[in-house]
Short mmCIF file of C-alpha atoms and ligand atoms in Angstrom, two decimals:
data_model
loop_
_atom_site.label_atom_id
_atom_site.label_comp_id
_atom_site.label_asym_id
_atom_site.label_seq_id
_atom_site.Cartn_x
_atom_site.Cartn_y
_atom_site.Cartn_z
CA MET K 1 84.22 120.43 130.35
CA ASN K 2 81.43 119.65 132.95
CA GLN K 3 81.83 116.49 135.37
CA ALA K 4 79.26 114.32 133.33
CA GLN K 5 81.34 114.30 130.39
CA SER K 6 84.37 112.76 132.19
CA SER K 7 82.29 110.03 132.80
CA HIS K 8 81.93 106.87 130.82
CA ASP K 9 79.07 103.84 130.83
CA GLY K 10 81.59 101.24 129.22
CA THR K 11 81.02 101.89 125.81
CA THR K 12 81.26 105.59 125.70
CA TYR K 13 84.53 107.43 126.46
CA ASP K 14 85.67 111.00 125.97
CA VAL K 15 88.75 109.41 124.43
CA ILE K 16 89.34 106.53 122.66
CA VAL K 17 93.22 105.41 122.06
CA LEU K 18 94.08 103.03 119.33
CA GLY K 19 97.18 101.12 120.15
CA ALA K 20 98.66 101.09 123.88
CA GLY K 21 102.48 101.79 122.55
CA PRO K 22 104.86 104.46 124.02
CA VAL K 23 103.04 107.00 122.14
CA GLY K 24 99.06 105.93 122.61
CA GLN K 25 99.84 105.94 126.56
CA ASN K 26 100.98 109.51 126.70
CA VAL K 27 97.72 110.53 124.81
CA ALA K 28 96.04 108.49 127.38
CA ASP K 29 97.98 109.96 130.21
CA HIS K 30 97.50 113.48 128.96
CA ALA K 31 93.86 113.42 128.27
CA ARG K 32 93.17 111.38 131.66
CA ALA K 33 95.20 114.37 133.84
CA ALA K 34 92.96 116.44 132.35
CA GLY K 35 89.73 114.74 133.46
CA LEU K 36 88.86 112.85 130.48
CA SER K 37 87.43 109.57 130.30
CA VAL K 38 89.75 107.20 128.36
CA ALA K 39 89.37 103.91 126.73
CA VAL K 40 92.86 102.30 125.53
CA VAL K 41 92.56 99.70 122.83
CA GLU K 42 95.40 96.89 122.14
CA ARG K 43 95.58 93.79 120.33
CA GLU K 44 98.93 92.86 121.09
CA LEU K 45 101.33 93.96 124.01
CA VAL K 46 100.93 96.83 126.18
CA GLY K 47 104.33 98.72 125.42
CA GLY K 48 103.99 98.50 121.82
CA GLU K 49 107.06 97.58 119.89
CA CYS K 50 108.98 99.69 121.46
CA SER K 51 109.15 98.32 124.51
CA TYR K 52 109.25 94.35 123.22
CA TRP K 53 111.26 94.65 119.91
CA ALA K 54 112.48 97.91 119.40
CA CYS K 55 114.22 100.83 121.53
CA VAL K 56 114.22 98.75 124.74
CA PRO K 57 115.72 95.49 124.25
CA SER K 58 117.87 96.98 121.26
CA LYS K 59 119.57 99.26 123.53
CA ALA K 60 119.46 96.50 126.48
CA LEU K 61 121.45 94.28 124.31
CA LEU K 62 123.68 97.06 122.94
CA ARG K 63 124.74 98.46 126.09
CA PRO K 64 127.04 95.56 126.97
CA VAL K 65 128.41 95.67 123.34
CA ILE K 66 129.43 99.49 123.59
CA ALA K 67 130.22 99.29 127.17
CA PHE K 68 132.91 96.55 125.94
CA ALA K 69 133.73 98.68 123.11
CA ASP K 70 134.41 101.73 125.64
CA VAL K 71 136.66 99.72 128.10
CA SER K 72 138.88 98.37 124.85
CA ARG K 73 139.73 102.20 124.53
CA VAL K 74 140.81 102.89 128.48
CA ASP K 75 144.40 101.96 128.85
CA GLY K 76 144.78 99.80 131.99
CA ALA K 77 140.95 99.02 132.00
CA ARG K 78 141.61 97.19 128.93
CA GLN K 79 143.93 94.60 130.28
CA ALA K 80 141.63 93.68 132.89
CA VAL K 81 138.70 92.97 130.01
CA THR K 82 140.46 89.75 127.94
CA GLY K 83 137.70 87.56 127.25
CA ARG K 84 134.75 87.79 124.92
CA LEU K 85 131.01 89.15 125.52
CA ASP K 86 128.82 86.61 127.66
CA SER K 87 125.86 86.28 125.50
CA GLU K 88 123.52 84.58 127.78
CA GLY K 89 124.25 87.38 130.25
CA VAL K 90 123.37 89.80 127.52
CA PHE K 91 120.09 88.34 126.80
CA ALA K 92 119.16 87.75 130.26
CA ARG K 93 119.57 91.45 130.67
CA ARG K 94 117.60 91.59 127.71
CA ASP K 95 114.96 89.44 129.19
CA ARG K 96 114.36 91.63 132.22
CA TYR K 97 114.40 95.07 130.54
CA VAL K 98 111.40 93.53 128.47
CA THR K 99 110.08 92.09 131.37
CA ASP K 100 109.98 88.53 129.70
CA TRP K 101 107.47 89.86 126.97
CA ASP K 102 104.68 90.44 129.93
CA ASP K 103 103.16 93.19 129.75
CA SER K 104 100.76 92.86 132.99
CA GLY K 105 103.47 95.82 134.80
CA GLN K 106 102.19 98.33 131.69
CA ALA K 107 98.61 97.23 131.60
CA ARG K 108 98.14 97.86 135.46
CA TRP K 109 99.75 101.59 134.40
CA VAL K 110 97.07 101.98 132.13
CA LYS K 111 94.64 101.14 134.82
CA SER K 112 96.38 103.39 137.00
CA ILE K 113 95.74 106.51 135.59
CA GLY K 114 92.20 105.63 135.49
CA ALA K 115 91.97 104.56 131.97
CA ASP K 116 90.31 101.15 130.61
CA LEU K 117 91.92 98.60 128.74
CA PHE K 118 90.42 97.17 126.05
CA ARG K 119 92.32 94.16 123.99
CA GLY K 120 91.67 93.26 121.20
CA HIS K 121 92.15 94.37 117.29
CA GLY K 122 90.73 98.01 117.10
CA ARG K 123 88.62 99.22 113.91
CA ILE K 124 87.57 102.56 113.16
CA ASP K 125 83.79 101.56 112.21
CA GLY K 126 82.44 105.53 110.97
CA PRO K 127 82.95 108.79 112.73
CA ARG K 128 84.05 108.51 116.67
CA ARG K 129 83.44 104.81 116.44
CA VAL K 130 85.67 102.05 117.05
CA THR K 131 84.80 98.26 117.13
CA VAL K 132 87.20 95.98 119.51
CA THR K 133 87.49 92.45 118.42
CA PRO K 134 88.93 89.99 121.35
CA GLY K 135 91.25 86.95 119.69
CA ASP K 136 88.75 84.87 121.30
CA GLY K 137 85.42 86.97 121.76
CA THR K 138 82.50 89.18 120.59
CA PRO K 139 82.93 92.32 118.96
CA GLN K 140 82.45 95.36 121.02
CA THR K 141 81.86 98.96 119.59
CA LEU K 142 82.92 101.93 121.40
CA THR K 143 82.11 105.46 120.84
CA ALA K 144 83.76 108.48 121.76
CA ARG K 145 82.75 111.67 122.62
CA HIS K 146 85.33 113.60 121.80
CA ALA K 147 88.47 111.93 120.02
CA VAL K 148 89.89 108.98 118.58
CA ALA K 149 93.65 109.28 118.83
CA VAL K 150 95.31 106.71 116.30
CA ALA K 151 98.60 105.07 117.61
CA THR K 152 98.93 102.22 115.69
CA GLY K 153 102.68 102.08 115.03
CA SER K 154 104.73 100.69 112.14
CA ARG K 155 106.00 97.13 111.04
CA PRO K 156 108.87 96.16 109.06
CA ALA K 157 108.59 96.65 105.08
CA MET K 158 109.82 93.99 103.68
CA PRO K 159 110.99 94.18 99.97
CA ASP K 160 109.01 91.81 97.20
CA LEU K 161 112.02 89.45 96.20
CA PRO K 162 111.86 85.82 95.05
CA GLY K 163 112.40 83.31 97.69
CA ILE K 164 111.75 86.19 100.40
CA GLU K 165 109.31 84.27 102.13
CA ALA K 166 110.66 80.84 102.43
CA ALA K 167 114.43 82.21 103.59
CA ARG K 168 112.30 83.11 106.95
CA PRO K 169 114.13 86.24 107.29
CA TRP K 170 114.54 88.35 110.50
CA THR K 171 112.84 91.70 111.11
CA ASN K 172 113.53 93.95 114.24
CA ARG K 173 111.41 91.36 115.89
CA HIS K 174 114.03 88.36 115.90
CA GLY K 175 116.83 90.75 115.75
CA THR K 176 116.19 91.79 119.21
CA ASP K 177 114.46 88.84 120.86
CA SER K 178 116.59 86.02 119.42
CA SER K 179 118.23 84.46 122.16
CA THR K 180 120.90 82.44 119.96
CA VAL K 181 123.85 83.88 117.94
CA PRO K 182 123.89 82.69 114.56
CA ASP K 183 127.35 82.25 113.19
CA ARG K 184 126.60 84.08 110.41
CA LEU K 185 124.15 86.98 109.79
CA VAL K 186 123.62 89.40 106.80
CA VAL K 187 121.82 92.43 107.59
CA VAL K 188 120.22 94.18 104.55
CA GLY K 189 119.58 98.30 105.22
CA GLY K 190 121.78 100.98 106.03
CA GLY K 191 119.51 102.70 108.16
CA GLY K 192 119.32 103.02 111.82
CA VAL K 193 117.91 99.92 112.34
CA GLY K 194 120.36 98.34 110.00
CA VAL K 195 123.62 99.68 111.67
CA GLU K 196 122.39 99.11 115.23
CA MET K 197 121.58 95.03 114.30
CA ALA K 198 124.83 95.30 112.61
CA THR K 199 126.73 96.39 115.91
CA LEU K 200 124.65 94.52 118.10
CA TRP K 201 125.51 90.89 116.15
CA GLN K 202 128.71 91.62 115.37
CA GLY K 203 129.41 92.18 119.03
CA LEU K 204 128.12 89.21 120.26
CA GLY K 205 129.89 86.76 118.04
CA SER K 206 128.27 86.61 114.69
CA ALA K 207 130.14 87.21 111.25
CA VAL K 208 128.42 89.91 110.12
CA THR K 209 127.76 91.13 106.44
CA LEU K 210 125.84 94.53 106.11
CA LEU K 211 124.38 95.47 102.61
CA ALA K 212 123.69 98.75 101.96
CA ARG K 213 122.01 100.10 98.72
CA ARG K 214 123.49 103.80 99.43
CA SER K 215 125.57 104.85 102.40
CA LEU K 216 124.92 104.15 105.73
CA LEU K 217 122.79 106.75 107.53
CA PRO K 218 122.23 108.36 104.37
CA ARG K 219 119.79 111.05 105.78
CA MET K 220 122.55 112.11 108.16
CA GLU K 221 125.62 114.27 107.41
CA PRO K 222 127.93 112.28 105.17
CA PHE K 223 130.81 111.68 107.78
CA VAL K 224 128.47 109.73 110.02
CA GLY K 225 127.94 106.74 107.61
CA GLU K 226 131.72 106.73 106.85
CA LEU K 227 132.62 106.74 110.53
CA ILE K 228 130.16 104.20 111.22
CA ALA K 229 131.36 101.89 108.16
CA ARG K 230 135.17 102.21 109.52
CA GLY K 231 133.73 101.07 113.20
CA LEU K 232 132.08 98.35 111.92
CA THR K 233 134.83 97.27 109.77
CA GLU K 234 137.40 97.31 112.34
CA ALA K 235 134.84 95.07 114.35
CA GLY K 236 135.18 92.41 111.89
CA ALA K 237 131.94 92.92 109.65
CA ASP K 238 132.01 92.99 106.25
CA VAL K 239 130.24 96.33 105.20
CA ARG K 240 129.37 96.37 101.17
CA ILE K 241 128.18 99.61 100.16
CA GLY K 242 125.93 99.96 96.71
CA VAL K 243 124.80 96.50 96.91
CA GLN K 244 120.96 94.89 96.53
CA VAL K 245 119.69 91.81 97.07
CA THR K 246 117.98 90.60 94.08
CA ALA K 247 116.67 86.90 95.06
CA LEU K 248 116.76 84.12 98.31
CA ARG K 249 117.18 80.40 98.62
CA ARG K 250 116.65 78.38 101.24
CA PRO K 251 115.81 75.15 100.29
CA ASP K 252 116.26 73.43 103.82
CA ALA K 253 114.17 75.46 106.19
CA ALA K 254 116.89 74.40 108.93
CA GLY K 255 120.17 74.89 106.39
CA PRO K 256 121.86 77.98 105.72
CA VAL K 257 119.79 80.85 103.14
CA THR K 258 121.99 82.11 99.92
CA LEU K 259 121.69 85.57 98.82
CA ASP K 260 121.84 86.57 94.90
CA LEU K 261 123.18 90.22 94.91
CA ASP K 262 123.16 92.95 91.81
CA ASP K 263 126.67 92.54 91.43
CA GLY K 264 126.31 89.04 90.13
CA SER K 265 127.86 87.20 93.47
CA ALA K 266 125.91 85.07 95.43
CA LEU K 267 126.85 85.29 99.39
CA GLU K 268 125.47 82.07 101.84
CA THR K 269 124.52 82.98 105.50
CA ASP K 270 122.94 81.22 108.53
CA GLU K 271 120.14 84.12 108.88
CA VAL K 272 119.48 87.15 107.15
CA LEU K 273 117.81 90.28 109.01
CA PHE K 274 116.07 92.60 106.77
CA ALA K 275 116.15 96.28 108.02
CA THR K 276 114.52 98.05 104.89
CA GLY K 277 111.87 100.65 106.24
CA ARG K 278 108.94 100.75 107.75
CA THR K 279 105.51 101.04 106.72
CA PRO K 280 102.12 102.00 108.82
CA ALA K 281 100.30 99.76 110.53
CA THR K 282 96.81 101.34 109.42
CA ASP K 283 96.04 98.76 106.75
CA ASP K 284 93.21 97.44 108.54
CA ILE K 285 91.94 99.70 111.16
CA GLY K 286 88.86 100.81 109.38
CA LEU K 287 90.21 103.85 107.48
CA GLU K 288 87.91 103.42 104.47
CA THR K 289 84.82 103.91 106.94
CA ILE K 290 85.89 107.82 106.92
CA GLY K 291 87.02 108.07 103.56
CA LEU K 292 90.91 107.66 104.13
CA THR K 293 92.98 105.18 102.41
CA PRO K 294 93.82 101.95 104.25
CA GLY K 295 97.75 101.41 104.37
CA SER K 296 98.73 105.08 104.40
CA TRP K 297 100.67 107.34 106.45
CA LEU K 298 98.14 109.65 108.15
CA ASP K 299 98.89 113.16 107.44
CA VAL K 300 98.41 115.49 110.46
CA ASP K 301 98.30 119.24 111.21
CA THR K 302 100.33 120.19 114.33
CA THR K 303 98.24 119.10 116.87
CA CYS K 304 98.20 115.79 115.61
CA LEU K 305 94.69 115.89 114.38
CA VAL K 306 94.12 114.12 110.50
CA ARG K 307 93.81 116.33 108.00
CA GLY K 308 90.96 115.55 105.54
CA VAL K 309 88.40 113.92 108.18
CA ASP K 310 85.31 115.88 108.79
CA GLY K 311 85.27 117.49 112.31
CA ALA K 312 87.96 118.01 114.76
CA TRP K 313 87.80 114.27 116.09
CA LEU K 314 90.68 111.97 114.74
CA TYR K 315 94.04 112.08 115.86
CA ALA K 316 97.47 110.31 114.71
CA CYS K 317 100.69 110.09 117.07
CA GLY K 318 103.59 108.68 116.36
CA ASP K 319 105.04 106.48 113.81
CA VAL K 320 101.81 106.24 112.14
CA ASN K 321 102.27 109.64 111.17
CA HIS K 322 105.71 109.52 109.39
CA ARG K 323 106.48 112.89 110.93
CA ALA K 324 109.62 111.25 112.91
CA LEU K 325 109.60 107.60 113.77
CA LEU K 326 111.40 108.01 116.87
CA THR K 327 109.59 107.06 120.24
CA HIS K 328 110.51 110.55 121.87
CA GLN K 329 108.87 112.36 119.51
CA GLY K 330 106.34 110.16 119.32
CA LYS K 331 105.60 110.74 123.00
CA TYR K 332 106.13 114.25 122.51
CA GLN K 333 103.14 114.23 119.63
CA GLY K 334 101.29 112.32 122.27
CA ARG K 335 101.80 114.75 125.26
CA THR K 336 100.57 117.74 122.81
CA ALA K 337 97.74 115.60 121.28
CA GLY K 338 96.48 114.66 124.59
CA ASP K 339 96.23 118.30 125.58
CA ALA K 340 95.13 119.49 122.44
CA ILE K 341 91.99 117.09 122.88
CA ALA K 342 91.24 118.13 126.57
CA ALA K 343 91.73 121.64 125.49
CA ARG K 344 88.98 121.33 122.59
CA ALA K 345 86.71 119.11 124.74
CA ALA K 346 86.48 122.12 127.23
CA GLY K 347 86.26 124.59 124.82
CA ARG K 348 89.45 126.60 125.59
CA PRO K 349 91.71 128.22 122.48
CA LEU K 350 94.38 126.43 121.13
CA ASP K 351 97.90 127.29 121.96
CA ASP K 352 99.24 126.24 118.58
CA ASP K 353 101.38 128.88 117.59
CA ALA K 354 105.02 127.70 116.58
CA TRP K 355 106.57 126.37 120.10
CA GLY K 356 103.00 126.67 121.89
CA ASP K 357 101.85 124.04 124.32
CA HIS K 358 99.41 122.33 121.26
CA ALA K 359 102.72 122.48 118.63
CA THR K 360 104.78 119.97 117.53
CA THR K 361 107.25 122.13 116.21
CA ALA K 362 110.06 120.18 116.97
CA ASP K 363 109.05 117.61 114.84
CA GLN K 364 109.89 120.41 112.04
CA HIS K 365 112.93 121.84 113.23
CA ALA K 366 114.68 119.96 116.34
CA VAL K 367 114.39 116.17 116.09
CA PRO K 368 117.38 114.50 118.10
CA GLN K 369 118.23 111.22 117.11
CA VAL K 370 120.97 108.91 118.63
CA PHE K 371 122.61 105.99 116.94
CA PHE K 372 124.09 103.11 119.59
CA THR K 373 126.71 102.25 117.11
CA ASP K 374 130.28 101.96 118.01
CA PRO K 375 131.29 104.98 117.62
CA GLU K 376 127.98 106.49 118.90
CA ALA K 377 126.12 108.75 116.42
CA GLY K 378 123.65 111.86 117.25
CA ALA K 379 122.28 114.22 115.57
CA VAL K 380 119.51 117.04 116.04
CA GLY K 381 118.18 119.71 113.57
CA LEU K 382 118.90 119.90 109.84
CA THR K 383 122.36 119.14 107.77
CA ALA K 384 123.90 121.21 105.92
CA GLU K 385 122.64 120.04 102.87
CA GLN K 386 118.62 120.18 104.38
CA ALA K 387 119.67 123.87 105.21
CA GLY K 388 121.08 124.95 102.20
CA ARG K 389 118.02 123.07 100.33
CA ALA K 390 115.28 124.75 102.97
CA GLY K 391 116.94 128.55 101.64
CA HIS K 392 118.45 129.20 104.77
CA ARG K 393 121.86 130.84 104.23
CA VAL K 394 124.10 128.67 106.19
CA GLU K 395 127.57 128.62 107.70
CA VAL K 396 129.28 124.97 108.24
CA VAL K 397 131.69 124.67 111.14
CA ASP K 398 133.48 120.85 111.82
CA VAL K 399 135.63 120.49 114.17
CA ASP K 400 137.80 117.04 114.96
CA PHE K 401 137.14 115.58 118.19
CA SER K 402 141.10 114.30 118.51
CA THR K 403 141.75 118.15 119.57
CA VAL K 404 139.45 118.02 122.63
CA GLN K 405 141.18 117.46 126.09
CA GLY K 406 137.67 115.92 127.57
CA ALA K 407 137.47 113.21 124.90
CA LYS K 408 140.68 112.21 124.83
CA LEU K 409 140.73 111.54 128.55
CA TYR K 410 137.68 109.81 128.07
CA ALA K 411 138.75 107.47 125.32
CA ASP K 412 142.57 106.57 124.45
CA GLY K 413 142.84 107.83 120.73
CA TYR K 414 139.39 108.97 120.83
CA ARG K 415 138.13 109.04 117.03
CA GLY K 416 135.06 111.80 116.36
CA HIS K 417 133.70 114.70 114.87
CA ALA K 418 131.34 117.18 115.28
CA ARG K 419 129.61 119.64 113.10
CA MET K 420 126.86 122.48 113.49
CA VAL K 421 125.23 124.23 111.10
CA VAL K 422 124.60 128.02 111.73
CA ASP K 423 121.51 130.02 110.19
CA ARG K 424 123.88 133.16 109.25
CA ASP K 425 121.03 135.33 109.09
CA ARG K 426 119.55 134.78 112.95
CA ASP K 427 122.75 133.61 114.26
CA ILE K 428 121.18 130.48 115.44
CA LEU K 429 121.58 126.69 115.15
CA LEU K 430 119.94 125.28 112.47
CA GLY K 431 121.57 121.34 113.20
CA VAL K 432 124.53 119.78 115.10
CA THR K 433 125.81 116.37 114.62
CA PHE K 434 128.19 114.28 116.80
CA VAL K 435 129.59 111.14 116.23
CA GLY K 436 132.45 109.21 118.67
CA PRO K 437 132.27 107.35 121.91
CA GLY K 438 129.95 108.48 124.78
CA ILE K 439 128.17 111.24 122.49
CA SER K 440 124.79 110.05 123.18
CA GLU K 441 124.47 112.03 126.41
CA LEU K 442 125.87 115.00 124.85
CA LEU K 443 123.06 115.23 122.09
CA HIS K 444 120.34 117.04 124.60
CA SER K 445 122.83 120.10 124.60
CA ALA K 446 122.45 120.39 120.97
CA THR K 447 118.94 119.51 120.91
CA VAL K 448 118.27 122.47 123.72
CA ALA K 449 119.95 125.25 121.66
CA VAL K 450 118.70 124.14 118.49
CA ALA K 451 115.07 124.14 120.09
CA GLY K 452 115.49 127.28 122.09
CA GLU K 453 117.43 128.79 119.38
CA VAL K 454 119.76 130.23 121.45
CA PRO K 455 122.05 132.83 119.91
CA LEU K 456 125.31 131.77 119.40
CA LYS K 457 126.78 135.17 121.10
CA ARG K 458 124.68 133.62 123.94
CA LEU K 459 125.98 129.93 123.75
CA ARG K 460 129.55 131.40 124.15
CA HIS K 461 128.12 131.93 127.75
CA ALA K 462 127.47 127.96 128.28
CA VAL K 463 130.53 127.11 129.57
CA ALA K 464 131.28 123.35 129.27
CA CYS K 465 133.18 121.55 132.29
CA PHE K 466 136.54 120.51 131.91
CA PRO K 467 137.46 117.82 131.18
CA THR K 468 134.57 116.60 129.64
CA VAL K 469 133.18 115.56 125.74
CA SER K 470 131.17 118.62 126.16
CA GLU K 471 134.05 120.46 125.57
CA ILE K 472 133.34 119.75 121.87
CA TRP K 473 131.11 123.09 122.28
CA LEU K 474 133.76 125.37 123.00
CA PHE K 475 135.83 124.32 120.13
CA LEU K 476 133.07 124.46 117.86
CA LEU K 477 132.23 128.09 118.76
CA ALA K 478 136.01 128.68 118.30
CA ALA K 479 136.24 127.15 114.80
CA ARG K 480 133.16 129.67 113.86
CA HIS K 481 134.96 133.10 114.94
CA SER K 482 138.32 131.84 113.73
CA GLY K 483 136.50 130.27 110.17
C1 LIG Z 501 115.28 97.98 115.98
C2 LIG Z 501 114.42 99.42 116.58
C3 LIG Z 501 114.87 100.13 117.38
C4 LIG Z 501 114.58 101.14 117.73
N1 LIG Z 501 115.07 101.62 118.93
C5 LIG Z 501 114.80 103.19 118.87
C6 LIG Z 501 115.25 104.04 119.91
O1 LIG Z 501 116.24 103.65 120.51
N2 LIG Z 501 114.82 105.08 120.29
C7 LIG Z 501 113.62 105.51 119.59
O2 LIG Z 501 113.48 106.90 119.88
N3 LIG Z 501 113.21 104.97 118.69
C8 LIG Z 501 113.15 103.64 118.46
N4 LIG Z 501 112.75 103.16 117.29
C9 LIG Z 501 111.56 103.79 116.65
C10 LIG Z 501 110.38 103.12 118.02
O3 LIG Z 501 110.68 101.51 117.93
C11 LIG Z 501 109.18 103.66 116.92
O4 LIG Z 501 109.11 104.89 116.97
C12 LIG Z 501 108.10 103.50 118.52
O5 LIG Z 501 107.80 102.35 118.66
C13 LIG Z 501 106.88 104.47 117.82
O6 LIG Z 501 105.73 103.85 118.63
P1 LIG Z 501 104.41 104.01 118.54
O7 LIG Z 501 103.57 104.20 119.78
O8 LIG Z 501 104.02 105.08 118.08
O9 LIG Z 501 104.13 102.55 118.06
P2 LIG Z 501 104.57 101.20 118.81
O10 LIG Z 501 105.71 100.76 119.52
O11 LIG Z 501 104.22 99.95 117.22
O12 LIG Z 501 102.92 100.37 119.29
C14 LIG Z 501 102.00 100.40 118.50
C15 LIG Z 501 100.85 99.71 119.27
O13 LIG Z 501 99.68 99.82 118.41
C16 LIG Z 501 99.22 98.17 118.61
N5 LIG Z 501 98.31 97.91 117.27
C17 LIG Z 501 98.06 98.19 116.10
N6 LIG Z 501 97.56 98.33 115.34
C18 LIG Z 501 96.55 97.94 116.45
C19 LIG Z 501 95.04 97.70 115.99
N7 LIG Z 501 94.55 97.71 115.06
N8 LIG Z 501 94.11 97.69 117.23
C20 LIG Z 501 94.54 97.59 118.67
N9 LIG Z 501 96.22 97.70 118.78
C21 LIG Z 501 96.95 98.04 117.85
C22 LIG Z 501 100.53 97.38 118.53
O14 LIG Z 501 100.33 95.96 118.71
C23 LIG Z 501 101.08 98.42 119.12
O15 LIG Z 501 101.34 97.75 120.82
C24 LIG Z 501 113.45 101.88 117.19
C25 LIG Z 501 112.47 100.60 116.24
C26 LIG Z 501 113.44 99.65 115.80
C27 LIG Z 501 112.71 98.90 114.73
#
């Protein structure tokens, strides 16, 4: 690429990034590091859903809940903590982590990497063009020499139920920015957001009822949802599986909400939070101007280039491509796409074979995710069922944490379970799942093993320290040999 190409005149940039969430920021950072000029367009807060209404506030709020639960499992420490969680302190902690919903620090970061920030709603307006409409100003059209990267994220998908609008349900937004604890809260949805929100608000003092259509966390190994349901129930929550809301009634905006359920019963609550999935934020970004369908998830190749668009210029990273609705995975896509854009701009060959620098292969084989529930749950790669369905010859190895000395010392009466799914033909791991206190920090060891395709014969030489929770590895490998 020549230097002239990396310049910009205020309206023409090498790369335009639509959405300044964590993912858009990573695209911008990598494209800038390669010397490309970058415009970043953001309609709300720089930092995105993740920084202000999702990952960061939810974990800032959940950490005290889980720390409190952890202490209650350590004799000697347990006796010292006799009160309840101080919700005001917990909310103040959250407010610090979301910088009081002030994005000036993150906006400064965009500037510090040498990118230009445009505040306003961005819409694609034909190939390589984006119109930015500020809240109070005149639309401005930007042109991209090389690429437009869509990183506009997702929004809550709300079911179309009678009375839902009048019920003013919470979504992840109020579930993470509220500074009052409702006496009663119904959480609808047993996925990741639902179980975390139920854990959080039960921990803060609400009487939570969790309604799930199927099991909890149905995409994970079945024991995960069972152990989380048990944990929530023991914490005092009412977990109802196989139940759906059919209608909502809130005649008085300041009064309670009544939910009609498909088992014929009704449930009264002070607030209801819907965590019933996500929908792509692509309905109003001008997809129709380039032959794509507004409101659809964007289908991408391994470099995050959108399929079905002429010319290699449109990329989609993060939630919007529906590969894995997780910040870390979206950021990985953003880094990859930023590097691929730079390589294409410079006319360099792409390194896009599996596990190459310009390939998002981990999206297919090694997506890690952690749920900050009590007990925590984490998994990477395939479940036994998914691996079988994908045609692998699998061996499933299960171990209970209660036999692991490091786990017992970590928490009295430690309750947890681990599973590894082995590819019999290649002698590598296809997936690993852990449930138990403190396992969130253990998961990365499994991610390294799965993404690295470390042969089990070699994994035996990765010796876990005694006495740590990580010793579960020793037990898993031993169980395999004896199994
Ligand atoms: C409650 C909750 C907790 C979560 N916890 C975790 C967690 O612990 N770990 C994890 O990995 N994932 C978590 N997730 C998922 C995570 O939040 C998303 O995967 C992540 O935010 C995706 O990042 P993104 O940059 O793609 O989108 P977003 O973070 O949604 O950012 C998109 C940005 O684009 C902007 N935008 C949208 N449309 C336009 C437009 N037309 N013009 C200009 N700007 C636009 C938006 O304003 C926003 O700032 C959680 C999700 C929820 C709901």
